[in-house]
XYZ file of C-alpha atoms in Angstrom:
116
model
C -0.013 0.002 0.025
C 1.319 3.421 -0.878
C 0.997 6.146 1.731
C 1.242 9.773 0.712
C 2.918 12.340 2.936
C 2.674 15.995 2.022
C 1.402 14.928 -1.438
C 4.876 14.207 -2.925
C 6.515 11.411 -0.909
C 5.410 7.771 -1.102
C 6.172 4.577 0.769
C 5.390 1.086 -0.559
C 6.261 -2.225 1.052
C 5.850 -5.917 0.618
C 7.159 -9.337 1.452
C 7.848 -12.237 -0.923
C 9.009 -15.821 -0.840
C 10.873 -15.982 -4.151
C 11.661 -19.722 -3.981
C 10.909 -22.811 -1.883
C 13.413 -25.289 -3.366
C 13.330 -28.038 -0.731
C 9.908 -29.171 -2.083
C 11.197 -30.098 -5.518
C 14.997 -30.327 -4.996
C 15.481 -27.022 -6.767
C 18.941 -25.520 -7.352
C 19.136 -23.410 -4.230
C 18.601 -26.549 -2.110
C 20.093 -29.402 -4.075
C 22.628 -27.601 -6.280
C 26.236 -26.635 -5.697
C 28.429 -23.756 -6.812
C 27.067 -20.343 -7.735
C 23.287 -20.226 -7.926
C 21.022 -17.260 -8.401
C 17.290 -16.456 -8.372
C 15.784 -13.224 -9.684
C 12.226 -12.087 -8.929
C 10.501 -9.057 -10.469
C 8.746 -6.866 -7.948
C 6.087 -4.348 -8.991
C 5.141 -1.396 -6.837
C 1.451 -0.927 -5.938
C 1.543 2.478 -7.654
C 4.517 3.708 -9.713
C 6.674 6.344 -8.148
C 7.504 9.496 -10.224
C 11.213 8.397 -10.311
C 13.151 5.408 -9.075
C 12.832 5.195 -5.320
C 15.278 4.034 -2.635
C 14.664 0.298 -1.925
C 15.685 -1.389 1.334
C 15.640 -5.143 1.761
C 15.524 -7.420 4.811
C 15.611 -11.199 5.172
C 12.604 -12.184 7.337
C 12.941 -15.929 7.065
C 15.857 -18.107 6.069
C 15.439 -21.893 6.130
C 18.847 -23.506 5.608
C 20.606 -26.832 6.026
C 22.516 -27.185 9.280
C 25.185 -29.341 7.513
C 26.403 -26.758 5.043
C 27.910 -23.218 5.094
C 25.463 -20.323 5.316
C 26.100 -18.038 2.327
C 23.562 -15.570 1.000
C 23.724 -12.319 -1.026
C 20.446 -10.436 -1.512
C 20.257 -7.239 -3.607
C 17.784 -4.965 -5.341
C 18.690 -4.347 -9.039
C 17.234 -2.454 -11.994
C 15.216 -0.143 -9.745
C 12.686 1.847 -11.821
C 9.645 3.925 -11.021
C 7.351 0.929 -11.427
C 9.340 -1.788 -9.636
C 12.694 -3.550 -9.279
C 14.346 -6.979 -9.521
C 15.097 -8.838 -6.276
C 18.254 -11.004 -6.714
C 19.272 -13.776 -4.284
C 22.618 -15.588 -4.752
C 24.443 -18.338 -2.925
C 27.587 -20.331 -3.681
C 29.698 -23.271 -2.579
C 27.898 -26.055 -0.687
C 25.201 -23.780 0.781
C 21.747 -25.327 0.855
C 18.820 -22.867 1.124
C 15.425 -24.566 1.414
C 13.420 -21.340 1.247
C 13.781 -17.631 1.811
C 11.426 -14.730 2.607
C 12.443 -11.160 1.924
C 10.687 -7.935 3.006
C 11.201 -4.794 1.000
C 10.301 -1.162 1.505
C 10.583 1.620 -1.122
C 10.744 5.365 -0.364
C 10.517 8.045 -2.992
C 8.908 10.853 -4.860
C 5.412 10.040 -6.045
C 2.930 11.577 -8.325
C 0.335 13.916 -7.022
C -2.816 15.405 -8.591
C -0.958 18.504 -9.670
C 1.415 16.614 -11.996
C 0.363 16.613 -15.622
C 1.657 14.586 -18.538
C 1.264 16.133 -21.983
C 2.021 14.155 -25.107
């Protein structure tokens, strides 16, 4: 949900589970070496320009017998959304992951006009 403050600043947030690989022996759980998952995230309402995106891991289900390696990043941030990238490597085994995100930025207001 986007909240408007002073008509020009917006906040949007969400939480996603981009993979659950233990159910089907997917690559993040059963693979080795460098593995990566990308998930497109769309904002509820587009911002007027690319916002600042902050990420947080809210659930990380991993194997107790392997190293814990995880790199999470937001990429290709645009006014309408971004790409969430999760990466692991070596012998890490990630069964599933949940990531929360929050975006802050300039938003459109009723006074903004687009003329073609």
